[in-house]
Coordinates of C-alpha atoms in Angstrom, one line a residue:
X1 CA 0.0 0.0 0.0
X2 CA 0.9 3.5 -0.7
X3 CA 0.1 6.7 1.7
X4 CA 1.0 10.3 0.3
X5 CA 2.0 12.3 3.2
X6 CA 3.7 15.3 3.9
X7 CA 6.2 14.3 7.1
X8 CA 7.0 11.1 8.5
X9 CA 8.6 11.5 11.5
X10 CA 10.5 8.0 12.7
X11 CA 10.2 7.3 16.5
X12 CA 7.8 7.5 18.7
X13 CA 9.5 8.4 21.9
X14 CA 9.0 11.6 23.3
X15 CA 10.4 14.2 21.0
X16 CA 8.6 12.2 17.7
X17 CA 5.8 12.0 19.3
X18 CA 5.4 15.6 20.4
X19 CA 6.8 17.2 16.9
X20 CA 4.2 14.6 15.3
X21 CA 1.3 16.6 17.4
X22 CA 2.7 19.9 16.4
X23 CA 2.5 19.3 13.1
X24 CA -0.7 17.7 12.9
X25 CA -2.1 20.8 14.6
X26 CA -1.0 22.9 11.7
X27 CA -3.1 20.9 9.5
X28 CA 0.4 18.6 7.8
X29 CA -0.8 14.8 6.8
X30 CA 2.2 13.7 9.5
X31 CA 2.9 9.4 9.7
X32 CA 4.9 8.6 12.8
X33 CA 6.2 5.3 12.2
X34 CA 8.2 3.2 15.1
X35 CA 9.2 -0.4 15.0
X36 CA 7.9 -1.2 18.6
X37 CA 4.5 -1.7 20.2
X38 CA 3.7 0.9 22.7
X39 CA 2.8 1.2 25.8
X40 CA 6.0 -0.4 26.9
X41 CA 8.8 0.0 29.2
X42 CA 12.2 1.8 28.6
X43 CA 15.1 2.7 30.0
X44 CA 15.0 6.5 31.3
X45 CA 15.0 8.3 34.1
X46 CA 11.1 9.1 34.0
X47 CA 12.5 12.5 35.9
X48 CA 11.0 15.3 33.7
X49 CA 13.0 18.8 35.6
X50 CA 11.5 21.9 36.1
X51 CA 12.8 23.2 32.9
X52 CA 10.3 21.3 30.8
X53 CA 7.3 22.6 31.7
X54 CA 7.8 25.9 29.9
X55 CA 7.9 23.5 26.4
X56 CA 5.0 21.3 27.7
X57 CA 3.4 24.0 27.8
X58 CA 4.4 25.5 24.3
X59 CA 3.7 22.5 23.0
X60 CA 0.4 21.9 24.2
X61 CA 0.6 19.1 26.2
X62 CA 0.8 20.5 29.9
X63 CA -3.1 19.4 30.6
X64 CA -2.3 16.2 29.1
X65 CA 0.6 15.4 31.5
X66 CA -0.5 16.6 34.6
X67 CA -4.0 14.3 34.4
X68 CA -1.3 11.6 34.4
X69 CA -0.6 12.8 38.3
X70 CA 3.3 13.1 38.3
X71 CA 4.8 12.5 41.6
X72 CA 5.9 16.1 42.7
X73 CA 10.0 16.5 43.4
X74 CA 11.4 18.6 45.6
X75 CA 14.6 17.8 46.4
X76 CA 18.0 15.9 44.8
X77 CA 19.8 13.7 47.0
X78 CA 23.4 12.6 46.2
X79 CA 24.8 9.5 48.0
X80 CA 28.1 8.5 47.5
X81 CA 29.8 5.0 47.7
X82 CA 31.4 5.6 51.1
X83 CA 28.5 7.4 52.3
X84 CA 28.5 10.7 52.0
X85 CA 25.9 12.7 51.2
X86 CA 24.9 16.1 49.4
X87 CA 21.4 16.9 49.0
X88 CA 20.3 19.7 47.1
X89 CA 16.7 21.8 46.6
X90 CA 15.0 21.9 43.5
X91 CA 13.4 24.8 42.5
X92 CA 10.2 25.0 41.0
X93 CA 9.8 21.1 41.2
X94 CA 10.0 18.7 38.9
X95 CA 8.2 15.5 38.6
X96 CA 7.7 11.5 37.8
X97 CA 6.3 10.3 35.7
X98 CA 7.0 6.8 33.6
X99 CA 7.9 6.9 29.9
X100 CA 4.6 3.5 30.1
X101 CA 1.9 6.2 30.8
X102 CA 3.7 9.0 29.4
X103 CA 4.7 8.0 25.7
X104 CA 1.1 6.5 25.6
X105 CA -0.7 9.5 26.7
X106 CA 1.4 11.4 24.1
X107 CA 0.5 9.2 21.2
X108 CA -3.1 10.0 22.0
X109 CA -2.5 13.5 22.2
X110 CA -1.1 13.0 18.2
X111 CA -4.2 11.2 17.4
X112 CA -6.6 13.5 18.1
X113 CA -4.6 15.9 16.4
X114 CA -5.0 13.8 13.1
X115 CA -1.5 12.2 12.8
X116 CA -1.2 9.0 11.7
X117 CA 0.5 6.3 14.1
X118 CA 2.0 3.3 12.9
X119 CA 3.6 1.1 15.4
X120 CA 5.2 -2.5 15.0
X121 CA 6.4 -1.2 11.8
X122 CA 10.2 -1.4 10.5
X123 CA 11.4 1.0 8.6
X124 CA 14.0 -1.1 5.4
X125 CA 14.8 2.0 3.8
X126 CA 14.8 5.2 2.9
X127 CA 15.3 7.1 -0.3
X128 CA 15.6 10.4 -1.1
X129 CA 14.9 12.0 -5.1
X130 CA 13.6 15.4 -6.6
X131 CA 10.0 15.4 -4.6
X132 CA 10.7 14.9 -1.1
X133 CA 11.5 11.1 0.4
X134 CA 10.1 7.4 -0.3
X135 CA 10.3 5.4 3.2
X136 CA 9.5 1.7 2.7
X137 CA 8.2 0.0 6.1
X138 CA 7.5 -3.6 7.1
X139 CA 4.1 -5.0 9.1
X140 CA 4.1 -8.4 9.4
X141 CA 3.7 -9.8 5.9
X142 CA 2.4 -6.1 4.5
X143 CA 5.0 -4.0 2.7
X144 CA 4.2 -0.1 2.7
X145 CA 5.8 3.1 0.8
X146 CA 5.1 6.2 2.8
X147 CA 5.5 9.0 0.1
X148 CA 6.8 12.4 2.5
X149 CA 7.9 15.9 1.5
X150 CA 10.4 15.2 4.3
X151 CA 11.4 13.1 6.7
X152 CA 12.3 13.6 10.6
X153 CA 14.7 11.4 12.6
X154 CA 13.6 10.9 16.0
X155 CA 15.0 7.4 16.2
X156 CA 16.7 7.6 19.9
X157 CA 20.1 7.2 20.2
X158 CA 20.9 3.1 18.4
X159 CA 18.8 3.2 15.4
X160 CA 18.9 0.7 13.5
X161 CA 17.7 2.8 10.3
X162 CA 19.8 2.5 7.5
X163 CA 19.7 4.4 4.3
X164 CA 18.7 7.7 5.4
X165 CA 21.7 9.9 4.1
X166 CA 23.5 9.1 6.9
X167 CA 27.3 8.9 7.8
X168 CA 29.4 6.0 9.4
X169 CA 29.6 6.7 12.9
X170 CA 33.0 6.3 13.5
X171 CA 33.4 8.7 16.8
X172 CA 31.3 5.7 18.7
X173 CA 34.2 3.3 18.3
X174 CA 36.5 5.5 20.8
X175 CA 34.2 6.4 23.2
X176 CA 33.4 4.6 26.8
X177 CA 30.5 2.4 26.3
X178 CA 28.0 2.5 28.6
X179 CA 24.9 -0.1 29.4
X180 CA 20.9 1.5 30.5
X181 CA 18.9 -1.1 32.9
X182 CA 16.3 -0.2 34.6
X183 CA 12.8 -1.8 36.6
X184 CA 10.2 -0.2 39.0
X185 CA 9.8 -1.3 42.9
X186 CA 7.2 -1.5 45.1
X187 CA 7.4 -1.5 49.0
X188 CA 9.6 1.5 48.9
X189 CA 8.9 4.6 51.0
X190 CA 9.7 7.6 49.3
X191 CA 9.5 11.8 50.3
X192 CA 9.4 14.1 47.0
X193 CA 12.9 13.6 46.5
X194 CA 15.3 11.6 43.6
X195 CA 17.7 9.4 45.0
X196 CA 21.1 9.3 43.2
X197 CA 23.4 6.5 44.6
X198 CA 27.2 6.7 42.7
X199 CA 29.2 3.6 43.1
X200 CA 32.7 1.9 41.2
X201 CA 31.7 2.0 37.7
X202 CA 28.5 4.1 37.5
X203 CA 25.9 5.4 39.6
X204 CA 22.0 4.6 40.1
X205 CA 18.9 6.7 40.3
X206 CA 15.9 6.1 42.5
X207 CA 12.7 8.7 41.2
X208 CA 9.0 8.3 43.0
X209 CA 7.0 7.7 39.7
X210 CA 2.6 8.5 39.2
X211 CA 1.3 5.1 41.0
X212 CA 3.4 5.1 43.5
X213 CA 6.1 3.0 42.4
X214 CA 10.0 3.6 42.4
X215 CA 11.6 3.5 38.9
X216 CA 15.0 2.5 39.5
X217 CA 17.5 3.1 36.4
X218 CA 21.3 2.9 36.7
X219 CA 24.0 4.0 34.1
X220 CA 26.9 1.4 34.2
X221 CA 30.5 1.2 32.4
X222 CA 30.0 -1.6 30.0
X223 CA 33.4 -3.4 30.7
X224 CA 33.0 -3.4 34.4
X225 CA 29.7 -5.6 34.5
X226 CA 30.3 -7.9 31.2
X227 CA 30.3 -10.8 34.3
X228 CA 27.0 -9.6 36.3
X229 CA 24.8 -11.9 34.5
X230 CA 22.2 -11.1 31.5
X231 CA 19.2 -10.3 33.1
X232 CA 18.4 -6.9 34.2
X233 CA 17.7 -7.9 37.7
X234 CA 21.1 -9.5 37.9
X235 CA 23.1 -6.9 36.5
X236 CA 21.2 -4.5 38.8
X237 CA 21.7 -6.3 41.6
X238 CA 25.2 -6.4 40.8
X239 CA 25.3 -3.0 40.8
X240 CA 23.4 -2.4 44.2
X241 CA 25.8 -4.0 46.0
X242 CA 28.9 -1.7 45.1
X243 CA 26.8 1.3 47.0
X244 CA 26.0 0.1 51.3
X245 CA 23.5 2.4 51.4
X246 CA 21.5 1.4 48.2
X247 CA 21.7 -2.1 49.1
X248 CA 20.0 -1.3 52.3
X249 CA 17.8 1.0 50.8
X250 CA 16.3 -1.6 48.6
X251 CA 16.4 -4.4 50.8
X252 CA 13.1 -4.9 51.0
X253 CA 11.6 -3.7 47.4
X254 CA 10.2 -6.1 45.4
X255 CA 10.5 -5.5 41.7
X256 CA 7.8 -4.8 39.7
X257 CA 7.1 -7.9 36.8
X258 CA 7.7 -6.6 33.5
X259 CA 8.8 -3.4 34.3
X260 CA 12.6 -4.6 33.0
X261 CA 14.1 -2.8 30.4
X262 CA 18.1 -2.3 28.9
X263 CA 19.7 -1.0 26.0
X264 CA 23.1 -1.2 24.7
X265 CA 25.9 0.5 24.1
X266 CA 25.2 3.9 25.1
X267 CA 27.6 7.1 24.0
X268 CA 27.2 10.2 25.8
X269 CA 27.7 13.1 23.7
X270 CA 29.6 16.2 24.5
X271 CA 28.7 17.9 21.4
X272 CA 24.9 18.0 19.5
X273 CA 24.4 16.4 16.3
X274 CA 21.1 18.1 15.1
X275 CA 21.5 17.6 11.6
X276 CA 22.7 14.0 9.0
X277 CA 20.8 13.9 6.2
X278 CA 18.2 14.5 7.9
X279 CA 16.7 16.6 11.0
X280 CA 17.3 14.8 14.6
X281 CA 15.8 15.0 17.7
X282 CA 15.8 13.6 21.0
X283 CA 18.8 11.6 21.6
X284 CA 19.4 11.2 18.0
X285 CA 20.2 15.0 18.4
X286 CA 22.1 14.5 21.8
X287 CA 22.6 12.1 24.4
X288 CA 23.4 14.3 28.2
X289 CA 24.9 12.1 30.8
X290 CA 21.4 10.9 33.2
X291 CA 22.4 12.1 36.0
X292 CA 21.8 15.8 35.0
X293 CA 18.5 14.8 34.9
X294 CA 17.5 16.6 31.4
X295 CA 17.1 13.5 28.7
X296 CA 13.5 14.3 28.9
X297 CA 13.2 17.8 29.2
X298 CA 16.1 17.8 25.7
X299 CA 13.5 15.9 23.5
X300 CA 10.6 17.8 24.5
X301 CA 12.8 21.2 23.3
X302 CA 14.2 19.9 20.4
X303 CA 10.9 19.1 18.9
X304 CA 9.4 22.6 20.3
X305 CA 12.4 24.1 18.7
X306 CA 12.2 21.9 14.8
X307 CA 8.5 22.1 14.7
X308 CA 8.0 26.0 13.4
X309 CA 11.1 25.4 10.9
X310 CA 9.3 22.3 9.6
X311 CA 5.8 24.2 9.3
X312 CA 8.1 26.9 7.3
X313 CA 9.8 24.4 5.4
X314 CA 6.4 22.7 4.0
X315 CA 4.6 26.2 3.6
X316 CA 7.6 27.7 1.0
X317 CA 8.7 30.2 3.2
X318 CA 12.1 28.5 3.8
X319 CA 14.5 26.3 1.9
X320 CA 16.0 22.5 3.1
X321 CA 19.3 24.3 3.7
X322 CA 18.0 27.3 5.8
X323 CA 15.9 24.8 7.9
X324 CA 19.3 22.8 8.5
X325 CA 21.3 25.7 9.1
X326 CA 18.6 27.7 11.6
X327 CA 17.8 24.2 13.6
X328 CA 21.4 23.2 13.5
X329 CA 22.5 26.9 15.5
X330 CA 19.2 26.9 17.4
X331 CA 20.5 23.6 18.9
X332 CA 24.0 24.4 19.3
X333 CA 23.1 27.4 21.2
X334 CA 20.6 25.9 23.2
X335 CA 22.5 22.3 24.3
X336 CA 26.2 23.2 23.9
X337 CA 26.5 24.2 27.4
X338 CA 24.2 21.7 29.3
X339 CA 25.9 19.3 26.8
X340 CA 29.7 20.3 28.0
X341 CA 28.7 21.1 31.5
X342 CA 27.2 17.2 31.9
X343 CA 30.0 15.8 30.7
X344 CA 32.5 17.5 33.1
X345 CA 29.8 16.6 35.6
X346 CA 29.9 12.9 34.8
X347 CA 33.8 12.9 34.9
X348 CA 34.0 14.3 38.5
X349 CA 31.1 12.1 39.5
X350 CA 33.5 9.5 38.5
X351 CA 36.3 10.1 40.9
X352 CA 36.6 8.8 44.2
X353 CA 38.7 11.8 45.3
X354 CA 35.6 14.5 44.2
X355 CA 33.4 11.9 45.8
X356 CA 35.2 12.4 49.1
X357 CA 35.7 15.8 49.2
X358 CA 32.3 16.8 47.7
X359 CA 29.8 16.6 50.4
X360 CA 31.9 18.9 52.7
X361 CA 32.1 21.2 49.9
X362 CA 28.6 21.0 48.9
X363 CA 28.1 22.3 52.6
X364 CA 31.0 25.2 52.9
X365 CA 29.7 26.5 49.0
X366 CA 25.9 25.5 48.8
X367 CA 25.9 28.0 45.6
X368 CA 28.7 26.2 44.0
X369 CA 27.1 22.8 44.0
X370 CA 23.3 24.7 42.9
X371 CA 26.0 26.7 40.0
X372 CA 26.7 23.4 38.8
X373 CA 23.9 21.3 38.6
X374 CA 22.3 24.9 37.2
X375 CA 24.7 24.7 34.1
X376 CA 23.7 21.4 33.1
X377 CA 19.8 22.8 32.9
X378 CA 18.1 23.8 29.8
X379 CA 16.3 27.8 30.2
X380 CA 12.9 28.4 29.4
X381 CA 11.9 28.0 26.2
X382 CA 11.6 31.7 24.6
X383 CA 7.6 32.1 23.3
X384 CA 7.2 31.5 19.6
X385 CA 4.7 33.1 17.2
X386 CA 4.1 29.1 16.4
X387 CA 2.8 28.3 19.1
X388 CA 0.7 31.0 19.9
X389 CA -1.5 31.3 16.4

């Protein structure tokens, strides 16, 4: 079968799924296309900051995630693998809220907009010519050709997507591999506070999710747990036990069944990447080390921030190359910074000597520690003409 459409936008996490919306709102026939089923599981830190609700908003969707009922955060706490501790306000609040109910709730929200969803569908290729793009998909036994005036990456960060203009990545090779696990708990006890435990060879999150269960998902140098088992209950537990005071914590918290997820390798990135062949988003556009705690808000912006230039794109009023190079500086401008600042974050976090001397410092220069974690933070998202018509 063939559909004639004017975007398809690959991915249905959260920055497809919210640029899919936006779109659809301006009246563009927009097919999001993702190779999973959905509602599922996957590994994040389901910790949406403070800085996100300015694009929520932007974007529409601030209604939509709020009826989910977000656990209300307060408060950062830092606990280190010989037990110090640094804990840290949060202002305005963030929340939690898992990536099950969210990415769901989003979909819908692209539905009712008109969009086109197509899930459990593979993508085999993609080809580019004078009109626009020809994306052929797989369902089953059922081939489709999705006809687009464009196309929009928003494959998270290991697509498997090939022909799509895109070039060899061969920066991935000398980077530190990392591995994503993570799984909800019940029986755990938690104030409005995230929990983040550091440990030899990574660190783990704890974040109070909407029914009342813990999501627990833990960032882990690949080389240091190739011998923790396959599962991601065994390589978590493996990693529990490097921090005292998360192996007490959990104790008694029972994981919830089929809440599991993992994904490997994982590259941080310490620059953006908002443009191969094609537009990216999410963490196809950049990858910030978890514990700043801004995956989520990232994907939201960077399809708040694509969205008017793809609406300009398909109306005429601005050419291919002037889309790449206005998204491509927006992003730059806007995720340099967190980008760099994460990574330098992620090597101290990494040190046993910062890990010892932190806490007292956190104490002695309170607005140092707030400075830091404030670098690594998106800033509101500036009000757009797009938005508001």
């Amino acid at each position: 079968m063939e559909h004639n459409v004017d975007v398809v936008v690959l991915g249905g996490g959260i920055a497809g799924s919210c640029i899919t919306k936006a779109l659809a709102n301006k009246q563009w026939e927009t097919a999001l296309i993702d190779r999973r089923t959905f509602p599922r599981h996957k590994v994040c830190g389901e910790f949406l900051s403070p800085e996100a609700k300015s694009t929520l908003h932007a974007l529409g969707l601030t209604e939509t995630v709020v009826s989910l009922l977000p656990s209300r955060i307060e408060r950062a706490k830092i606990i280190f693998e010989r037990g110090g501790e640094v804990e840290l306000p949060i202002p305005g609040a963030a929340w939690g809220l898992s990536r099950y109910v969210m990415d769901e709730a989003l979909h819908r929200a692209a539905l009712q907009a008109g969009a086109q969803l197509h899930l459990s569908t593979t993508v085999t290729g993609i080809e580019q010519h004078g009109k626009g793009y020809t994306v052929r998909t797989k369902q089953g036994t059922d081939t489709n050709l999705f006809h687009a005036r464009t196309v929009i990456a928003a494959w998270g960060a290991n697509s498997r997507i090939t022909n799509a203009g895109r070039r060899p990545d061969t920066a991935a090779s000398s980077q530190k591999a990392y591995i994503g696990v993570k799984t909800h708990y019940n029986g755990l006890k938690m104030e409005p506070v995230i929990e983040m435990y550091f440990f030899h060879g990574g660190y783990l999150g704890l974040c109070p999710v909407e029914d009342g269960s813990v999501n627990a998902a833990a960032l882990l140098n690949r080389s240091e747990f190739v011998k923790a088992g396959k599962s991601v209950l065994s390589i978590l537990e493996a990693a529990i036990q490097r921090n005292r005071r998360l192996a007490e914590r959990l104790a008694t918290a029972v994981p919830v069944y089929d809440t599991q997820a993992a994904i490997a390798p994982v590259y941080l990135q310490h620059k953006p990447a908002p443009w191969d062949g094609l537009p990216r988003l999410g963490d196809a556009a950049a990858m910030i080390a978890p514990l700043c705690g801004d995956g989520m808000s990232m994907a939201l912006r960077s399809a708040a921030l694509c969205a008017p230039l793809a609406d300009s794109f398909l109306r005429g009023s601005i050419s291919l190359l002037e889309w790449e190079q206005r998204y491509t500086q927006t992003i730059r401008q806007e995720f340099a910074s967190p980008l760099r600042w994460g990574s330098v974050l992620q090597w101290l976090m990494s040190k046993p000597t910062v890990q010892q001397f932190l806490p007292s410092a956190a104490r002695f220069a309170p607005l140092l520690a707030n400075g830091l974690v404030r670098a690594t933070r998106l800033k509101p998202l500036e009000p757009q003409e797009f938005y508001t018509k």
